[in-house]
PDB file of C-alpha atoms and ligand atoms in Angstrom:
ATOM      1  CA  MET A   1      64.378   1.824  94.308  1.00 55.00           C
ATOM      2  CA  THR A   2      62.419   2.614  91.411  1.00 60.00           C
ATOM      3  CA  GLU A   3      62.859   0.741  88.253  1.00 70.00           C
ATOM      4  CA  ALA A   4      64.555   2.056  85.497  1.00 88.00           C
ATOM      5  CA  LYS A   5      62.194   3.011  82.629  1.00 95.00           C
ATOM      6  CA  GLN A   6      61.607   1.100  79.613  1.00 98.00           C
ATOM      7  CA  LYS A   7      63.307   2.275  76.422  1.00 98.00           C
ATOM      8  CA  LEU A   8      60.714   2.154  73.341  1.00 98.00           C
ATOM      9  CA  GLY A   9      61.884   1.261  70.091  1.00 98.00           C
ATOM     10  CA  VAL A  10      58.989   2.313  67.541  1.00 98.00           C
ATOM     11  CA  LEU A  11      59.012   1.100  64.024  1.00 98.00           C
ATOM     12  CA  CYS A  12      56.747   2.829  61.921  1.00 98.00           C
ATOM     13  CA  SER A  13      56.492   2.505  57.718  1.00 98.00           C
ATOM     14  CA  GLY A  14      53.862   5.540  57.361  1.00 97.00           C
ATOM     15  CA  ARG A  15      52.177   8.672  58.810  1.00 97.00           C
ATOM     16  CA  GLY A  16      52.842   7.677  62.362  1.00 98.00           C
ATOM     17  CA  THR A  17      49.483   8.468  64.308  1.00 98.00           C
ATOM     18  CA  ASP A  18      50.195   5.654  66.470  1.00 98.00           C
ATOM     19  CA  LEU A  19      53.689   6.841  67.456  1.00 98.00           C
ATOM     20  CA  GLN A  20      52.201  10.305  67.731  1.00 98.00           C
ATOM     21  CA  SER A  21      49.914   8.830  70.338  1.00 98.00           C
ATOM     22  CA  ILE A  22      52.542   7.428  72.242  1.00 98.00           C
ATOM     23  CA  ILE A  23      54.786  10.493  72.287  1.00 98.00           C
ATOM     24  CA  ASP A  24      51.718  12.368  73.514  1.00 98.00           C
ATOM     25  CA  ALA A  25      50.813  10.175  76.065  1.00 98.00           C
ATOM     26  CA  ILE A  26      54.310  10.184  77.246  1.00 98.00           C
ATOM     27  CA  GLY A  27      54.383  13.817  77.740  1.00 98.00           C
ATOM     28  CA  ARG A  28      51.114  13.749  79.597  1.00 98.00           C
ATOM     29  CA  GLU A  29      53.009  11.487  82.010  1.00 98.00           C
ATOM     30  CA  GLU A  30      50.057   8.422  81.197  1.00 98.00           C
ATOM     31  CA  VAL A  31      53.141   6.413  79.769  1.00 98.00           C
ATOM     32  CA  ASP A  32      56.119   6.138  82.262  1.00 98.00           C
ATOM     33  CA  ALA A  33      58.834   5.168  79.509  1.00 98.00           C
ATOM     34  CA  GLU A  34      61.006   7.021  77.020  1.00 98.00           C
ATOM     35  CA  ILE A  35      61.358   6.647  73.230  1.00 98.00           C
ATOM     36  CA  ALA A  36      64.827   5.638  72.558  1.00 98.00           C
ATOM     37  CA  VAL A  37      64.358   5.573  68.851  1.00 98.00           C
ATOM     38  CA  VAL A  38      61.947   5.526  66.062  1.00 98.00           C
ATOM     39  CA  LEU A  39      62.838   3.503  63.209  1.00 98.00           C
ATOM     40  CA  THR A  40      61.548   3.491  59.416  1.00 98.00           C
ATOM     41  CA  ASP A  41      61.790   1.141  56.587  1.00 98.00           C
ATOM     42  CA  LYS A  42      61.231   3.909  54.195  1.00 97.00           C
ATOM     43  CA  PRO A  43      62.658   7.549  53.942  1.00 97.00           C
ATOM     44  CA  GLU A  44      59.337   9.328  53.254  1.00 97.00           C
ATOM     45  CA  ALA A  45      57.753   8.096  56.372  1.00 98.00           C
ATOM     46  CA  PHE A  46      56.462  11.139  58.042  1.00 98.00           C
ATOM     47  CA  ALA A  47      56.881   9.262  61.107  1.00 98.00           C
ATOM     48  CA  LEU A  48      60.257  10.701  60.934  1.00 98.00           C
ATOM     49  CA  GLN A  49      59.503  14.073  61.179  1.00 98.00           C
ATOM     50  CA  ARG A  50      57.252  13.318  63.938  1.00 98.00           C
ATOM     51  CA  ALA A  51      60.041  11.788  65.673  1.00 98.00           C
ATOM     52  CA  GLU A  52      62.434  14.785  65.193  1.00 97.00           C
ATOM     53  CA  ARG A  53      59.671  17.196  65.971  1.00 98.00           C
ATOM     54  CA  ALA A  54      59.579  15.768  69.431  1.00 98.00           C
ATOM     55  CA  GLY A  55      63.252  15.528  69.912  1.00 98.00           C
ATOM     56  CA  ILE A  56      63.666  11.812  69.445  1.00 98.00           C
ATOM     57  CA  LYS A  57      66.422  10.079  67.474  1.00 98.00           C
ATOM     58  CA  ALA A  58      64.898   9.060  64.173  1.00 98.00           C
ATOM     59  CA  VAL A  59      66.519   6.519  61.738  1.00 98.00           C
ATOM     60  CA  CYS A  60      65.635   5.418  58.703  1.00 98.00           C
ATOM     61  CA  VAL A  61      66.737   1.560  57.762  1.00 98.00           C
ATOM     62  CA  ASN A  62      65.947   1.745  54.106  1.00 98.00           C
ATOM     63  CA  ARG A  63      64.501  -1.467  52.855  1.00 97.00           C
ATOM     64  CA  LYS A  64      65.333  -1.007  49.233  1.00 97.00           C
ATOM     65  CA  GLN A  65      69.050  -0.780  50.279  1.00 97.00           C
ATOM     66  CA  TYR A  66      69.114  -4.695  51.509  1.00 97.00           C
ATOM     67  CA  GLU A  67      68.519  -7.363  48.914  1.00 95.00           C
ATOM     68  CA  ASP A  68      67.315 -10.085  51.506  1.00 95.00           C
ATOM     69  CA  ARG A  69      65.075  -9.798  54.753  1.00 95.00           C
ATOM     70  CA  GLU A  70      68.028 -11.254  56.837  1.00 94.00           C
ATOM     71  CA  PRO A  71      70.706  -8.406  56.704  1.00 96.00           C
ATOM     72  CA  PHE A  72      67.582  -5.702  56.982  1.00 98.00           C
ATOM     73  CA  GLU A  73      66.594  -7.243  60.245  1.00 98.00           C
ATOM     74  CA  GLU A  74      69.967  -7.470  61.635  1.00 97.00           C
ATOM     75  CA  ALA A  75      70.243  -3.629  60.650  1.00 98.00           C
ATOM     76  CA  LEU A  76      67.284  -2.811  62.515  1.00 98.00           C
ATOM     77  CA  ILE A  77      68.142  -4.804  65.705  1.00 98.00           C
ATOM     78  CA  GLU A  78      71.373  -3.223  65.552  1.00 98.00           C
ATOM     79  CA  GLU A  79      69.776   0.225  65.764  1.00 98.00           C
ATOM     80  CA  LEU A  80      67.656  -1.000  68.558  1.00 98.00           C
ATOM     81  CA  GLU A  81      70.406  -2.518  70.929  1.00 98.00           C
ATOM     82  CA  ASP A  82      72.781   0.677  70.161  1.00 98.00           C
ATOM     83  CA  ALA A  83      69.668   2.636  71.457  1.00 98.00           C
ATOM     84  CA  GLY A  84      69.165   0.323  74.579  1.00 98.00           C
ATOM     85  CA  VAL A  85      65.764  -0.688  73.538  1.00 98.00           C
ATOM     86  CA  THR A  86      63.675  -2.972  75.753  1.00 98.00           C
ATOM     87  CA  LEU A  87      60.591  -2.994  74.347  1.00 98.00           C
ATOM     88  CA  VAL A  88      59.582  -2.898  70.632  1.00 98.00           C
ATOM     89  CA  VAL A  89      56.572  -1.127  69.434  1.00 99.00           C
ATOM     90  CA  LEU A  90      55.314  -1.645  65.864  1.00 98.00           C
ATOM     91  CA  ALA A  91      53.189   1.102  65.025  1.00 98.00           C
ATOM     92  CA  GLY A  92      52.014   0.744  61.544  1.00 98.00           C
ATOM     93  CA  PHE A  93      55.238  -1.419  60.449  1.00 98.00           C
ATOM     94  CA  MET A  94      53.871  -3.011  57.230  1.00 95.00           C
ATOM     95  CA  ARG A  95      56.770  -5.796  57.096  1.00 95.00           C
ATOM     96  CA  ILE A  96      56.449  -9.179  58.342  1.00 93.00           C
ATOM     97  CA  LEU A  97      59.311  -9.828  60.711  1.00 96.00           C
ATOM     98  CA  THR A  98      61.208 -12.984  60.399  1.00 95.00           C
ATOM     99  CA  PRO A  99      62.224 -15.384  63.484  1.00 96.00           C
ATOM    100  CA  VAL A 100      65.439 -14.005  63.645  1.00 95.00           C
ATOM    101  CA  PHE A 101      63.856 -10.464  64.712  1.00 98.00           C
ATOM    102  CA  VAL A 102      61.390 -12.166  66.744  1.00 98.00           C
ATOM    103  CA  ARG A 103      63.564 -14.401  68.750  1.00 97.00           C
ATOM    104  CA  HIS A 104      66.146 -11.602  69.493  1.00 98.00           C
ATOM    105  CA  PHE A 105      63.192  -9.683  71.059  1.00 98.00           C
ATOM    106  CA  ALA A 106      61.282 -13.016  72.151  1.00 97.00           C
ATOM    107  CA  GLY A 107      58.405 -11.378  74.297  1.00 97.00           C
ATOM    108  CA  ARG A 108      59.368  -7.911  73.917  1.00 98.00           C
ATOM    109  CA  ILE A 109      57.675  -6.925  71.033  1.00 98.00           C
ATOM    110  CA  MET A 110      54.291  -5.556  70.793  1.00 98.00           C
ATOM    111  CA  ASN A 111      51.968  -4.796  67.713  1.00 98.00           C
ATOM    112  CA  ILE A 112      48.680  -2.890  66.827  1.00 98.00           C
ATOM    113  CA  HIS A 113      46.499  -4.511  64.174  1.00 98.00           C
ATOM    114  CA  PRO A 114      43.298  -2.483  62.858  1.00 98.00           C
ATOM    115  CA  ALA A 115      40.724  -5.001  63.243  1.00 98.00           C
ATOM    116  CA  LEU A 116      39.612  -8.024  66.104  1.00 98.00           C
ATOM    117  CA  LEU A 117      41.990 -10.290  65.882  1.00 98.00           C
ATOM    118  CA  PRO A 118      41.869 -13.591  65.090  1.00 98.00           C
ATOM    119  CA  SER A 119      39.741 -11.905  62.630  1.00 98.00           C
ATOM    120  CA  PHE A 120      41.096 -10.234  59.462  1.00 98.00           C
ATOM    121  CA  PRO A 121      44.866 -10.446  59.654  1.00 98.00           C
ATOM    122  CA  GLY A 122      47.015  -9.152  57.092  1.00 96.00           C
ATOM    123  CA  ALA A 123      47.859  -6.048  55.425  1.00 95.00           C
ATOM    124  CA  HIS A 124      44.105  -4.942  54.445  1.00 97.00           C
ATOM    125  CA  ALA A 125      42.311  -5.182  57.317  1.00 98.00           C
ATOM    126  CA  HIS A 126      39.491  -2.427  56.686  1.00 98.00           C
ATOM    127  CA  ARG A 127      38.843  -3.757  52.939  1.00 98.00           C
ATOM    128  CA  ASP A 128      38.657  -6.987  54.335  1.00 98.00           C
ATOM    129  CA  VAL A 129      35.916  -6.237  57.202  1.00 98.00           C
ATOM    130  CA  LEU A 130      34.379  -4.215  54.299  1.00 98.00           C
ATOM    131  CA  ALA A 131      34.330  -7.008  51.724  1.00 98.00           C
ATOM    132  CA  TYR A 132      32.895  -9.483  54.418  1.00 98.00           C
ATOM    133  CA  GLY A 133      30.111  -7.146  55.652  1.00 98.00           C
ATOM    134  CA  VAL A 134      30.860  -7.633  59.848  1.00 98.00           C
ATOM    135  CA  LYS A 135      28.826  -5.260  61.951  1.00 98.00           C
ATOM    136  CA  VAL A 136      31.737  -4.734  64.292  1.00 98.00           C
ATOM    137  CA  SER A 137      35.733  -4.223  63.817  1.00 98.00           C
ATOM    138  CA  GLY A 138      38.022  -2.542  66.283  1.00 98.00           C
ATOM    139  CA  CYS A 139      41.582  -2.899  66.783  1.00 99.00           C
ATOM    140  CA  THR A 140      44.158  -5.245  68.744  1.00 98.00           C
ATOM    141  CA  VAL A 141      47.393  -5.012  70.782  1.00 99.00           C
ATOM    142  CA  HIS A 142      49.393  -8.345  71.097  1.00 98.00           C
ATOM    143  CA  PHE A 143      52.471  -9.435  71.755  1.00 98.00           C
ATOM    144  CA  VAL A 144      54.179 -10.722  68.297  1.00 98.00           C
ATOM    145  CA  ASP A 145      55.177 -14.311  67.703  1.00 97.00           C
ATOM    146  CA  GLU A 146      56.512 -15.910  64.667  1.00 95.00           C
ATOM    147  CA  GLY A 147      53.032 -15.898  62.870  1.00 95.00           C
ATOM    148  CA  THR A 148      51.447 -12.995  61.420  1.00 94.00           C
ATOM    149  CA  ASP A 149      49.002 -11.163  64.063  1.00 96.00           C
ATOM    150  CA  SER A 150      48.610 -14.216  65.720  1.00 96.00           C
ATOM    151  CA  GLY A 151      50.438 -13.392  69.127  1.00 98.00           C
ATOM    152  CA  PRO A 152      48.960 -13.212  72.614  1.00 98.00           C
ATOM    153  CA  ILE A 153      46.383 -10.452  73.043  1.00 98.00           C
ATOM    154  CA  ILE A 154      46.773  -7.788  75.230  1.00 98.00           C
ATOM    155  CA  LEU A 155      43.906  -5.301  74.614  1.00 98.00           C
ATOM    156  CA  GLN A 156      41.218  -4.932  72.167  1.00 99.00           C
ATOM    157  CA  ALA A 157      38.722  -2.325  71.369  1.00 99.00           C
ATOM    158  CA  ALA A 158      35.456  -2.405  69.171  1.00 98.00           C
ATOM    159  CA  VAL A 159      33.696   0.121  66.790  1.00 98.00           C
ATOM    160  CA  PRO A 160      30.843  -0.289  64.687  1.00 98.00           C
ATOM    161  CA  VAL A 161      30.785  -0.891  61.024  1.00 98.00           C
ATOM    162  CA  LEU A 162      28.321   1.710  59.390  1.00 98.00           C
ATOM    163  CA  ASP A 163      26.259   1.240  56.264  1.00 97.00           C
ATOM    164  CA  GLY A 164      28.303   3.927  53.468  1.00 97.00           C
ATOM    165  CA  ASP A 165      31.408   3.028  55.542  1.00 98.00           C
ATOM    166  CA  THR A 166      34.692   3.225  53.494  1.00 98.00           C
ATOM    167  CA  GLU A 167      38.076   1.981  54.492  1.00 98.00           C
ATOM    168  CA  GLU A 168      38.811   5.648  55.463  1.00 98.00           C
ATOM    169  CA  THR A 169      35.806   6.073  57.228  1.00 98.00           C
ATOM    170  CA  LEU A 170      36.150   2.725  59.206  1.00 98.00           C
ATOM    171  CA  GLY A 171      39.998   3.294  59.542  1.00 98.00           C
ATOM    172  CA  ALA A 172      39.408   6.867  61.123  1.00 98.00           C
ATOM    173  CA  ARG A 173      37.012   5.442  63.866  1.00 98.00           C
ATOM    174  CA  VAL A 174      39.099   2.466  64.634  1.00 98.00           C
ATOM    175  CA  LEU A 175      42.301   4.773  64.567  1.00 98.00           C
ATOM    176  CA  GLU A 176      40.940   6.822  67.373  1.00 98.00           C
ATOM    177  CA  GLN A 177      40.556   3.531  69.581  1.00 98.00           C
ATOM    178  CA  GLU A 178      44.141   2.555  68.545  1.00 98.00           C
ATOM    179  CA  HIS A 179      45.318   5.895  70.094  1.00 98.00           C
ATOM    180  CA  ILE A 180      43.707   5.137  73.263  1.00 98.00           C
ATOM    181  CA  ILE A 181      44.798   1.444  73.477  1.00 98.00           C
ATOM    182  CA  TYR A 182      48.144   1.392  72.179  1.00 98.00           C
ATOM    183  CA  PRO A 183      49.483   3.539  75.002  1.00 98.00           C
ATOM    184  CA  GLN A 184      47.293   1.798  77.950  1.00 98.00           C
ATOM    185  CA  ALA A 185      48.808  -1.218  76.691  1.00 98.00           C
ATOM    186  CA  ILE A 186      52.409   0.135  76.806  1.00 98.00           C
ATOM    187  CA  GLN A 187      51.950   1.361  80.059  1.00 98.00           C
ATOM    188  CA  LEU A 188      50.447  -1.852  81.416  1.00 98.00           C
ATOM    189  CA  TYR A 189      53.887  -3.419  80.196  1.00 98.00           C
ATOM    190  CA  CYS A 190      55.743  -0.462  82.153  1.00 98.00           C
ATOM    191  CA  GLU A 191      53.979  -1.301  85.430  1.00 98.00           C
ATOM    192  CA  GLY A 192      54.766  -4.906  84.972  1.00 97.00           C
ATOM    193  CA  ARG A 193      51.225  -6.018  85.065  1.00 98.00           C
ATOM    194  CA  LEU A 194      50.923  -8.332  81.622  1.00 98.00           C
ATOM    195  CA  GLN A 195      51.427 -12.036  82.772  1.00 98.00           C
ATOM    196  CA  VAL A 196      51.769 -14.175  79.469  1.00 98.00           C
ATOM    197  CA  ASP A 197      50.471 -17.507  80.116  1.00 97.00           C
ATOM    198  CA  GLY A 198      50.291 -19.279  76.629  1.00 96.00           C
ATOM    199  CA  ARG A 199      47.579 -17.729  74.544  1.00 97.00           C
ATOM    200  CA  HIS A 200      46.221 -15.371  77.641  1.00 98.00           C
ATOM    201  CA  VAL A 201      47.762 -12.237  78.779  1.00 98.00           C
ATOM    202  CA  ARG A 202      46.487 -11.890  82.372  1.00 98.00           C
ATOM    203  CA  ILE A 203      46.282  -7.947  83.548  1.00 98.00           C
ATOM    204  CA  LEU A 204      47.626  -7.772  86.947  1.00 98.00           C
ATOM    205  CA  ASP A 205      45.953  -5.294  89.775  1.00 95.00           C
TER     206      ASP A 205
HETATM  207  C1  LIG B   1      47.195   1.711  61.839  1.00 61.35           C
HETATM  208  O1  LIG B   1      45.772   1.583  61.328  1.00 61.35           O
HETATM  209  C2  LIG B   1      48.078   0.385  62.203  1.00 61.35           C
HETATM  210  O2  LIG B   1      46.478  -0.524  62.879  1.00 61.35           O
HETATM  211  C3  LIG B   1      48.031  -0.225  61.150  1.00 61.35           C
HETATM  212  O3  LIG B   1      48.443   0.798  60.125  1.00 61.35           O
HETATM  213  C4  LIG B   1      47.994   2.031  60.747  1.00 61.35           C
HETATM  214  C5  LIG B   1      49.534   2.936  60.967  1.00 61.35           C
HETATM  215  O4  LIG B   1      48.568   4.328  60.898  1.00 61.35           O
HETATM  216  N1  LIG B   1      49.009  -1.327  61.053  1.00 61.35           N
HETATM  217  C6  LIG B   1      48.849  -2.447  60.278  1.00 61.35           C
HETATM  218  O5  LIG B   1      48.236  -2.629  59.766  1.00 61.35           O
HETATM  219  C7  LIG B   1      49.868  -3.360  60.730  1.00 61.35           C
HETATM  220  N2  LIG B   1      49.504  -4.773  60.198  1.00 61.35           N
HETATM  221  P1  LIG B   1      49.662   5.377  61.427  1.00 61.35           P
HETATM  222  O6  LIG B   1      50.973   5.286  60.749  1.00 61.35           O
HETATM  223  O7  LIG B   1      48.992   6.432  61.164  1.00 61.35           O
HETATM  224  O8  LIG B   1      50.101   4.908  63.122  1.00 61.35           O
END
């Protein structure tokens, strides 16, 4: 008997190129999953249009309409549960999730961060990388725990930081790698090949 496909709930705040890479990888049958819903926290997020163009349910849960984080997250949880989501995929979602959300989907939330964690966590990774003067940066896919960008690491990819880089040029180089490793990490999850042991994620053969 074949197992049921994972149902992804993808959360975005902006242009949604990471979302697009997942949509495209599913289209090429490199990821054996279905995107059940795309949620954004802002009505202007272009990710909504990418989802609609691909025939995927897209909903804005507008953060501005909620006074506090918890009712906002409860609304996110309700949308995700209504859609039957089994794996939450944070794709440029620029909000920190509280333990209420993280516990609800414990072990079933992935994030991509545009730096080589544990270096340069937070919302301004490229700026921080350039200010520090490191020669190598990259991206990290990790499971989400209750900290910020601190959960067990699934995959990473490195890129050089070049003289004269700006946040835009470095960001574009990193993004190319994001679009490769995020679909790969999701597919590993779908194949049941990610075994989490404390901080370590083993990739099973
Ligand atoms: C990506 O670079 C992603 O790694 C980053 O936001 C960008 C979203 O791009 N995420 C974070 O910084 C999370 N803290 P996109 O909207 O084109 O997918």
